[in-house]
Coordinates of C-alpha atoms and ligand atoms in Angstrom, one line a residue:
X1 CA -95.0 -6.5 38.9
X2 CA -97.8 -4.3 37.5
X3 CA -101.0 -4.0 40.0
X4 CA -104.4 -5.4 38.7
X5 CA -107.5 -4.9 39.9
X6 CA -111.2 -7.3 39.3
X7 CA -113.3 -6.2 36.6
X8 CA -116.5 -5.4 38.6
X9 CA -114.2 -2.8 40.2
X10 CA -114.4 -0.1 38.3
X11 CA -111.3 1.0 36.8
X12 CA -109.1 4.1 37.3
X13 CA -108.1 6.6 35.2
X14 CA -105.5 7.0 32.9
X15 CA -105.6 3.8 31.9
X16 CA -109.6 3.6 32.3
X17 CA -110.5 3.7 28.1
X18 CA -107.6 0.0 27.6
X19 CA -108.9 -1.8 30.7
X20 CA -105.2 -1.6 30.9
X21 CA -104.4 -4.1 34.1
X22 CA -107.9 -5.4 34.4
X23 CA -108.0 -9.2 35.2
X24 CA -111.1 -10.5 33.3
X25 CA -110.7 -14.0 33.5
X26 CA -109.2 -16.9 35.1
X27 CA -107.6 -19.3 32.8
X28 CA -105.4 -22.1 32.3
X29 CA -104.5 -21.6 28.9
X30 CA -101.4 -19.1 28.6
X31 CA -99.6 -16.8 30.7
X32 CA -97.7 -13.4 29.5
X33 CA -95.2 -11.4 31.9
X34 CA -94.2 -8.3 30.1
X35 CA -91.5 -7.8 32.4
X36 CA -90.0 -10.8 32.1
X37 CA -90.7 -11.2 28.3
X38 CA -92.0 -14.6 29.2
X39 CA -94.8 -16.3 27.7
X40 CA -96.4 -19.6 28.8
X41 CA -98.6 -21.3 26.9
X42 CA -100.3 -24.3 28.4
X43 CA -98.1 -24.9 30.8
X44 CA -94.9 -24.6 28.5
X45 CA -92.4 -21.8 27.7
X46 CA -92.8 -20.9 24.3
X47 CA -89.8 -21.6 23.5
X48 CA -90.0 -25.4 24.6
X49 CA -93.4 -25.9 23.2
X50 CA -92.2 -25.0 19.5
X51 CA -89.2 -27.4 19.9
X52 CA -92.0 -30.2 21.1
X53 CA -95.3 -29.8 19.5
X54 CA -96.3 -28.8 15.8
X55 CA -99.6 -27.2 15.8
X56 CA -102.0 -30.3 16.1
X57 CA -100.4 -30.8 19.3
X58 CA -100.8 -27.3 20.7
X59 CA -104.5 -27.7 20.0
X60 CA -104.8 -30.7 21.5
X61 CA -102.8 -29.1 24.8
X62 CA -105.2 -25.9 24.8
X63 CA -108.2 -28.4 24.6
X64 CA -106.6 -30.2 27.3
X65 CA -106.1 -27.5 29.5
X66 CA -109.5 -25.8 29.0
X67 CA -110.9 -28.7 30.9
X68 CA -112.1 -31.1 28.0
X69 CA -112.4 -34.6 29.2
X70 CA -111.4 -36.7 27.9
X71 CA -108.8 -34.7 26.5
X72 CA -107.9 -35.2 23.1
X73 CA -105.3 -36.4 21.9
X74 CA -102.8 -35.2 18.8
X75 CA -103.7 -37.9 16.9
X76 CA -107.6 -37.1 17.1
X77 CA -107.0 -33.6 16.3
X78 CA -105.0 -34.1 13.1
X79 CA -107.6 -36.7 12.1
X80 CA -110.2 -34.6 12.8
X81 CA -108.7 -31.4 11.6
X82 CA -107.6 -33.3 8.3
X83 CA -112.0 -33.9 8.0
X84 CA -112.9 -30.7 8.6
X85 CA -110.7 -29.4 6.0
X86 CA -112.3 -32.0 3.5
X87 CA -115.5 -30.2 4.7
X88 CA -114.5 -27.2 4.5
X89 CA -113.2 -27.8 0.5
X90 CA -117.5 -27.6 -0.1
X91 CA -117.9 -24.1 1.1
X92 CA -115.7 -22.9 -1.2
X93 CA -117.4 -22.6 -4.8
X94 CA -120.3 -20.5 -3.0
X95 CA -118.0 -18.2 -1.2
X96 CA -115.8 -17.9 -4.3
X97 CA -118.4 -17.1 -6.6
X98 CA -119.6 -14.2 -4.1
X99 CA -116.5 -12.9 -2.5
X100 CA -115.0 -11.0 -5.6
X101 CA -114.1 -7.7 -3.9
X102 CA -113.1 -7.7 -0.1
X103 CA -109.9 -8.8 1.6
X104 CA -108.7 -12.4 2.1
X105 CA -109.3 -11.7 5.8
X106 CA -113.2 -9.9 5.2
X107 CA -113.8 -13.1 3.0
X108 CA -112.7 -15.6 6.3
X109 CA -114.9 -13.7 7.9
X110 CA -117.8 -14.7 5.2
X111 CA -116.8 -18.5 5.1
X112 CA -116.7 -18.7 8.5
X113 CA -120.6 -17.1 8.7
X114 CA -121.1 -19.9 6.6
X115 CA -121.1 -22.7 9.0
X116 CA -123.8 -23.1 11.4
X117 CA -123.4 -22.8 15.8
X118 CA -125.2 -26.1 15.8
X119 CA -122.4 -28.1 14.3
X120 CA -121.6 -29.4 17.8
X121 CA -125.1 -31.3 17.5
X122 CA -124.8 -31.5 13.8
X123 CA -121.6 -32.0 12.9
X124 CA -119.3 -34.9 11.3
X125 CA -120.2 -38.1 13.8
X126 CA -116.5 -39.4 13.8
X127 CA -115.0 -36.2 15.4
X128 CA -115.9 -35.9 19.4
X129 CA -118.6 -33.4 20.1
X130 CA -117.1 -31.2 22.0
X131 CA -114.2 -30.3 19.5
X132 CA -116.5 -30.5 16.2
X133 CA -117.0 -26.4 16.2
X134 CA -113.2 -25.6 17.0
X135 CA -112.1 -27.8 14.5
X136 CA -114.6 -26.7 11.7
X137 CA -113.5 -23.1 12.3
X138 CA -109.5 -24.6 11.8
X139 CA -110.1 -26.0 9.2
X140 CA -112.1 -23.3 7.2
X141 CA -109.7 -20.8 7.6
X142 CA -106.9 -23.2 6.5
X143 CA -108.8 -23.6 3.3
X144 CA -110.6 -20.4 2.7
X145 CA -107.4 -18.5 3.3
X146 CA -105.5 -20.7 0.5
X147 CA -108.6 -20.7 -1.7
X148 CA -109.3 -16.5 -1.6
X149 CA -105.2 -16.5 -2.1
X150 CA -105.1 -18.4 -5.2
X151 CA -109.0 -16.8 -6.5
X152 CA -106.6 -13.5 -6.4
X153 CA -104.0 -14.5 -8.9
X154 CA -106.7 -15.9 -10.4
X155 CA -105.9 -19.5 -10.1
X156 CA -108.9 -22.4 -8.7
X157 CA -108.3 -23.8 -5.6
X158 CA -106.7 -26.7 -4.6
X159 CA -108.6 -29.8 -2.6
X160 CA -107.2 -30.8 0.7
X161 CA -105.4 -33.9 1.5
X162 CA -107.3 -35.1 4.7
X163 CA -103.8 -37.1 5.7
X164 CA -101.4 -35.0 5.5
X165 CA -100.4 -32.5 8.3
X166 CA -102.0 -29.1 8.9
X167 CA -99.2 -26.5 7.9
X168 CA -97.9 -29.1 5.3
X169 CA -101.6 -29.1 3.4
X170 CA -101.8 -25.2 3.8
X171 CA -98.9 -25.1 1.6
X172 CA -100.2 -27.1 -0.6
X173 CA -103.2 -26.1 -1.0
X174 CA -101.7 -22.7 -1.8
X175 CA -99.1 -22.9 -3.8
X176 CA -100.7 -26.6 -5.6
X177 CA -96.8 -28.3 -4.7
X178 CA -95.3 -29.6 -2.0
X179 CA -93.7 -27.7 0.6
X180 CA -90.1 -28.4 1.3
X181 CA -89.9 -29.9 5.2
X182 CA -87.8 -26.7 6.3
X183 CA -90.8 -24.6 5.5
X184 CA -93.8 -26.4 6.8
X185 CA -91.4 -26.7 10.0
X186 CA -91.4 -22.8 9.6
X187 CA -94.7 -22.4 9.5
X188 CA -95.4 -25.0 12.0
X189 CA -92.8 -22.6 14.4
X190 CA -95.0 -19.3 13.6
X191 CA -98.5 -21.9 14.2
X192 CA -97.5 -22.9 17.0
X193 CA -96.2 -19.9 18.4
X194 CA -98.8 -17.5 18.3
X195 CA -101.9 -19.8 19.3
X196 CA -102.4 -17.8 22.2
X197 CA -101.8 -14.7 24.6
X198 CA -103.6 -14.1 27.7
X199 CA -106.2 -11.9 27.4
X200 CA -105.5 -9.8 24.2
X201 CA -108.5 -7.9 22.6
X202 CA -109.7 -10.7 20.3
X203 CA -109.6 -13.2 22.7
X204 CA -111.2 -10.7 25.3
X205 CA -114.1 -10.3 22.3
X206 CA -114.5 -14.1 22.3
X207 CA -114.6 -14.3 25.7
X208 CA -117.5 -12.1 25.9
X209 CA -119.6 -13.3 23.4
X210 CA -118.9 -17.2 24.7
X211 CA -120.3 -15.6 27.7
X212 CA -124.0 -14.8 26.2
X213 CA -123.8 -18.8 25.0
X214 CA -124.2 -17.4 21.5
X215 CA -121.8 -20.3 20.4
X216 CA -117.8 -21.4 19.6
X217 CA -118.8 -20.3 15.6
X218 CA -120.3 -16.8 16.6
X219 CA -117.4 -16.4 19.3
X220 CA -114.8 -17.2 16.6
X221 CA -116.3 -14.8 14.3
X222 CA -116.0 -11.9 16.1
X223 CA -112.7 -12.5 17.8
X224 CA -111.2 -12.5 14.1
X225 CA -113.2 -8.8 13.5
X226 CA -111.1 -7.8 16.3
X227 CA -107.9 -9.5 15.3
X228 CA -108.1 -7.6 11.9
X229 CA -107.1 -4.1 13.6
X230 CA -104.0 -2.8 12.6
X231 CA -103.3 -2.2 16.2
X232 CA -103.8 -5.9 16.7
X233 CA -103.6 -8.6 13.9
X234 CA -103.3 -6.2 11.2
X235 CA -100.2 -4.8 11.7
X236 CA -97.9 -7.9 9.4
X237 CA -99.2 -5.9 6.3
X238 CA -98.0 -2.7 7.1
X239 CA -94.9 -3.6 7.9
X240 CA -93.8 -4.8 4.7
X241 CA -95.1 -1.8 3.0
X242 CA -93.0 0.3 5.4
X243 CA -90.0 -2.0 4.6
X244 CA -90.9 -1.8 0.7
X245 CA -91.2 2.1 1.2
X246 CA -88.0 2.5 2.8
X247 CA -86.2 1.0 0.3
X248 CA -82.6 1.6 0.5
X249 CA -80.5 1.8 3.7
X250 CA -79.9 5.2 3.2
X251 CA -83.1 6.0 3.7
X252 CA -83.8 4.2 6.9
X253 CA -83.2 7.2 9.3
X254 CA -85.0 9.8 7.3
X255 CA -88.0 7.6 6.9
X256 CA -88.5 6.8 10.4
X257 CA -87.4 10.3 11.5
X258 CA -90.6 11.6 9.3
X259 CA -93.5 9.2 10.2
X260 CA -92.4 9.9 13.8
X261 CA -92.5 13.3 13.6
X262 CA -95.8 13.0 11.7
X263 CA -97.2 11.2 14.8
X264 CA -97.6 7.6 12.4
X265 CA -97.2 4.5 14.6
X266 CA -94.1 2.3 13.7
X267 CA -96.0 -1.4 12.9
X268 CA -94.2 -4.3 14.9
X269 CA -93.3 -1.9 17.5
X270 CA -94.8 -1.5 20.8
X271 CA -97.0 -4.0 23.0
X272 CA -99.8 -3.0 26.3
X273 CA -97.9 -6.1 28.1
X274 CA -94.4 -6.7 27.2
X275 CA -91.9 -3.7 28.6
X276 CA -89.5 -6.0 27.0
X277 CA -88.5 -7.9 23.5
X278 CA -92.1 -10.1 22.6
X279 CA -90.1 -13.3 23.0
X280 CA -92.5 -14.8 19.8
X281 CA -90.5 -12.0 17.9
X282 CA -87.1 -14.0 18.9
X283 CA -88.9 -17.4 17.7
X284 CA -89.4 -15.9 14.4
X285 CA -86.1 -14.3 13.9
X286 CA -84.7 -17.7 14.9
X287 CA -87.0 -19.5 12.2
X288 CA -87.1 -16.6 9.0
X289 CA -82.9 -16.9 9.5
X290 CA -82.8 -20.5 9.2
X291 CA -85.1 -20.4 6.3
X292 CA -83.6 -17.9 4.3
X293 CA -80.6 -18.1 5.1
X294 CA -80.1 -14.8 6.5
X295 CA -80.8 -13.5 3.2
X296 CA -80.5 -9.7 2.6
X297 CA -84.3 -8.9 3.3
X298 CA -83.9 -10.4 6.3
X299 CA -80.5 -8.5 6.7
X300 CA -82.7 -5.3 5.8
X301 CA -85.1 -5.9 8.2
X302 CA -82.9 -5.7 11.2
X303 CA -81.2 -3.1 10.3
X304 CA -84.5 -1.0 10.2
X305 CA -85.5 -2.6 13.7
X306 CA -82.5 -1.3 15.1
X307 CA -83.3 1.7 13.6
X308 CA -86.4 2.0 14.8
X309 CA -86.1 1.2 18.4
X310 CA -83.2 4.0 18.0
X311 CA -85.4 6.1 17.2
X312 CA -88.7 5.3 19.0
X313 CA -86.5 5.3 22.5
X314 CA -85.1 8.9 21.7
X315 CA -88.5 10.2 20.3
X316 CA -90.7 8.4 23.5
X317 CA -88.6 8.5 26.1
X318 CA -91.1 8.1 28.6
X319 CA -92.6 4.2 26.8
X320 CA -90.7 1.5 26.9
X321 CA -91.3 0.6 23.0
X322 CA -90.2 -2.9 22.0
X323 CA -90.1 -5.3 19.0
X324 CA -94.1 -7.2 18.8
X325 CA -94.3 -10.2 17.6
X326 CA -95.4 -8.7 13.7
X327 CA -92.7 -7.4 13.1
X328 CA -91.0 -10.8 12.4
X329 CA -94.1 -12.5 11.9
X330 CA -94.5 -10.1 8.3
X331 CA -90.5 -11.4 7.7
X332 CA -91.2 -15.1 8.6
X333 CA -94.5 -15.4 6.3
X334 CA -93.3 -13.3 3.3
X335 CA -90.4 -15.4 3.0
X336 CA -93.3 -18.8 3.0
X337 CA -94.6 -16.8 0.4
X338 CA -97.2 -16.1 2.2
X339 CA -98.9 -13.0 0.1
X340 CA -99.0 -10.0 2.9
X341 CA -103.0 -9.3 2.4
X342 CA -103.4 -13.0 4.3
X343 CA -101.0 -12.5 7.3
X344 CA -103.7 -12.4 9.6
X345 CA -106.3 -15.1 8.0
X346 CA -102.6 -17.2 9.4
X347 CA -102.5 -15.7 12.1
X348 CA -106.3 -16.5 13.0
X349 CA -105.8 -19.7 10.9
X350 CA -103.7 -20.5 14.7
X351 CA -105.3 -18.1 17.3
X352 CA -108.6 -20.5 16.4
X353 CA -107.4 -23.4 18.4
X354 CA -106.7 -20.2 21.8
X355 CA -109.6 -18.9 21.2
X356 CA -111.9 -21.7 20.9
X357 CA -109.8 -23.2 24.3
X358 CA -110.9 -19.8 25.9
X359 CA -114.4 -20.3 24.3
X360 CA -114.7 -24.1 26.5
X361 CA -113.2 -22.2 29.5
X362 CA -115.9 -19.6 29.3
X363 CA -118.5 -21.8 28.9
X364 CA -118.1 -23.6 31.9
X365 CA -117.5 -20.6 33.9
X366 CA -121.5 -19.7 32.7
X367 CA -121.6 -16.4 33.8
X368 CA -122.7 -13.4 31.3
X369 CA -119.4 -10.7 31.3
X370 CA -121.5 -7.5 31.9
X371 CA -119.3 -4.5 32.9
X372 CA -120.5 -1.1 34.1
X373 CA -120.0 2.4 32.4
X374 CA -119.5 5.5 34.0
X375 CA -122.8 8.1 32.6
X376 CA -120.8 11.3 31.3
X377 CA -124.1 12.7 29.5
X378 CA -126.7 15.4 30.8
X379 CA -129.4 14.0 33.5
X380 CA -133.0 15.4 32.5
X381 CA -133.6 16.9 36.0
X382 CA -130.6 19.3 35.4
X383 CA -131.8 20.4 31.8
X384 CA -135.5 21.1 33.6
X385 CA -133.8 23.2 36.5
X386 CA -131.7 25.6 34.3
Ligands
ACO1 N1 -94.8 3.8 17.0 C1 -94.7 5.0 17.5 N2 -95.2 5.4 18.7 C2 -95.8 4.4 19.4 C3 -95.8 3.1 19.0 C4 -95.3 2.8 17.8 N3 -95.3 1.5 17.3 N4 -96.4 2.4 20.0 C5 -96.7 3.2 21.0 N5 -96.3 4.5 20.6 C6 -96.5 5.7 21.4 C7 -97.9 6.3 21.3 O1 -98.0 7.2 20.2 C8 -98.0 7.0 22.6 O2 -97.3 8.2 22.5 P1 -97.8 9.5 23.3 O3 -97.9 9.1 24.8 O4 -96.8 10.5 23.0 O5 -99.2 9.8 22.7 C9 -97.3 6.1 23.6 O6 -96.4 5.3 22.8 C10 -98.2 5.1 24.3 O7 -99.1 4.5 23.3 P2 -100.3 3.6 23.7 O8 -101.2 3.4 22.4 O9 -101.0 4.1 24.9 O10 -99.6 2.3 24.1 P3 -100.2 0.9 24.1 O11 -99.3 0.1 25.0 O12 -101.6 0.9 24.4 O13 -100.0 0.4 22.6 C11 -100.0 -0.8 20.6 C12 -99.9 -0.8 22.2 C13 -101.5 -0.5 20.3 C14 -99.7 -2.2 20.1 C15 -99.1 0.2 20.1 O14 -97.8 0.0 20.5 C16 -99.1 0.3 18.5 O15 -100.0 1.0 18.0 N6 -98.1 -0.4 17.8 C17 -98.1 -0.4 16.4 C18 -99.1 -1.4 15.8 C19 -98.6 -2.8 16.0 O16 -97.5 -3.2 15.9 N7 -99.6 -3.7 16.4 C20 -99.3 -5.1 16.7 C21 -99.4 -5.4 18.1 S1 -98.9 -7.0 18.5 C22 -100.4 -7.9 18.4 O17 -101.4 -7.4 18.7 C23 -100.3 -9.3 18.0

């Protein structure tokens, strides 16, 4: 088991620049061992709670756990997330009309600046207080991301249906059909699955601005600027291109063997915590095969994985480089039809409902995260004595 040490203890070198180890926060929302490859997420293996919940219900259980009482229930939440996605639908002429040349995840990040931090006090009556802001920011992404999708292939968007279920209505409202129930069980898997994890970068970034009291809205914002990293959330992206670039089998080995010797970073390889397999990547493997069928991309995209940890273990011998989560995560939502420039508005359009629970968890904790550096630069008495 790794060491860890307190934040207000300053922090030793190599590892200094990561905060690799650091314990920053107490919380009761998920729980990662990269030794074991085991992840719990509010109070559940992953692996259980994407056999019993869809992704209302694993907002409702972060909520739960972050200390909201009364807790809310399923029910409330897909009630509630089915209004905020009917609110939502109104943001999305004005952000349409002005969002003509960024990303799908760069416009989230504008409709999400659309909405205001005082939607707790402001907000729709019928949803409880306390989970108005979470839910708004759920429910614009769901819809932005389908809307700046469908603006791309320059199709209008499509209104939500306020009854139907979360994943089932992304669908919809991206593609303008019905889903099959295979696939919004699919997407429900990867929703489900990747709602939270410990205290990675973005949900660090929430953390800290939660702790200034600047608001769940501002909070969410910023946790999805640091989500978009390729060395984060980013990475789905790039790994299609590197499976598109590859090609052919033949090529697999000389590919990898020239980006590694280039010093380029495999995306969907590699993880700060897990030593071991990222057992999300296993949940995803499990769901992309059922859904296609093990079809030949899928084939494809083992073979190059195998490849790749062949290669990575030979060319690093000294890190213990394993399959992330991405890597499968680019598989499952290409074969949705997810297009790959919104892989992580989905992913965000999930990590919401962690980070918001983190947000709640911060809050009551009250207490402004304000670490220390260590001064590197010149002192002026030292300039005047030489
Ligand atoms: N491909 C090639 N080399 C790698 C990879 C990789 N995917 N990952 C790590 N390494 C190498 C580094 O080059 C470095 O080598 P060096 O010591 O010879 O310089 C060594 O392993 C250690 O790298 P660090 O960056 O210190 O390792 P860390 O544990 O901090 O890295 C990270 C984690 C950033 C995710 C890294 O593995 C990476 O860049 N992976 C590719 C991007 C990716 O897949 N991102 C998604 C992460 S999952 C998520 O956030 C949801």
């Amino acid at each position: 088991m790794s060491e860890t040490v307190t934040l207000s203890m300053e922090p030793r070198q190599p590892s200094a620049s990561g905060l690799d180890n650091v314990v920053a926060a107490e919380t009761r929302l998920s729980h990662v061992d990269g030794e074991a490859g085991r992840l719990i997420v509010a109070g559940y293996d992953v692996e259980e709670l994407v056999k019993t919940h869809d992704f209302e219900g694993v907002a409702a259980a972060l909520w739960s756990a972050a200390g909201l009482d009364p807790a809310p229930s399923r029910e409330t939440v897909r009630q509630g997330l089915g209004r905020a996605r009917e609110a939502a639908f109104a943001l999305v002429p004005a952000l349409l009309s002005s969002n003509r040349h960024t990303t799908v995840t760069e416009g989230l990040r504008t409709g999400l600046s659309m909405l205001s931090d005082e939607v707790e006090e402001t907000g729709d009556k019928d949803i409880p207080a306390p989970i108005r802001a979470p839910l708004a920011t759920l429910g614009t992404a769901a819809v932005i991301t389908a809307a700046l999708c469908r603006q791309r292939n320059g199709k209008s968007p499509v209104a939500p249906d306020a009854d139907a279920g979360h994943a089932d209505d992304f669908l919809r409202m991206l593609r303008n059909e019905r889903a099959s129930a295979e696939e919004v069980e699919a997407l429900n898997a990867y929703l489900v699955t990747v709602a939270d994890h410990g205290m990675n970068a973005s949900t660090f970034t929430a953390r800290v601005i939660a702790s200034t009291r600047a608001g769940t809205i501002s909070a969410v914002i910023g946790a999805l600027c640091a989500l978009k990293g390729p060395l984060h959330g980013g990475a789905p992206g790039p790994v299609l291109d590197m499976l598109d670039e590859i090609g052919t089998r033949d090529n697999i080995e000389p590919w990898l063997q020239r980006e590694i010797a280039k010093g380029e970073r495999l995306m969907g390889f590699g993880h700060r915590v897990y030593r071991v397999r990222d057992p999300r990547a296993d949940v995803f493997n499990r769901a992309v095969t059922i859904l296609t069928n093990g079809n030949e991309r899928v084939h494809f995209a083992r073979e190059v994985e195998l490849a790749a940890l062949a290669a990575l273990r030979t060319a690093k011998p000294g890190n213990r480089i394993d399959t992330n989560m991405e890597y499968y995560t680019a598989v499952l939502l290409e074969a949705l039809g997810i297009p790959r420039e919104a892989v992580t508005s989905v992913f965000a359009m999930s990590r919401i409902a962690g980070w918001t629970a983190h947000v709640m968890e911060q809050e009551r904790v009250g207490r402004l995260i304000r670490p220390q550096s260590r001064y590197a630069g010149h002192w002026p008495e030292d300039e005047a004595a030489a």
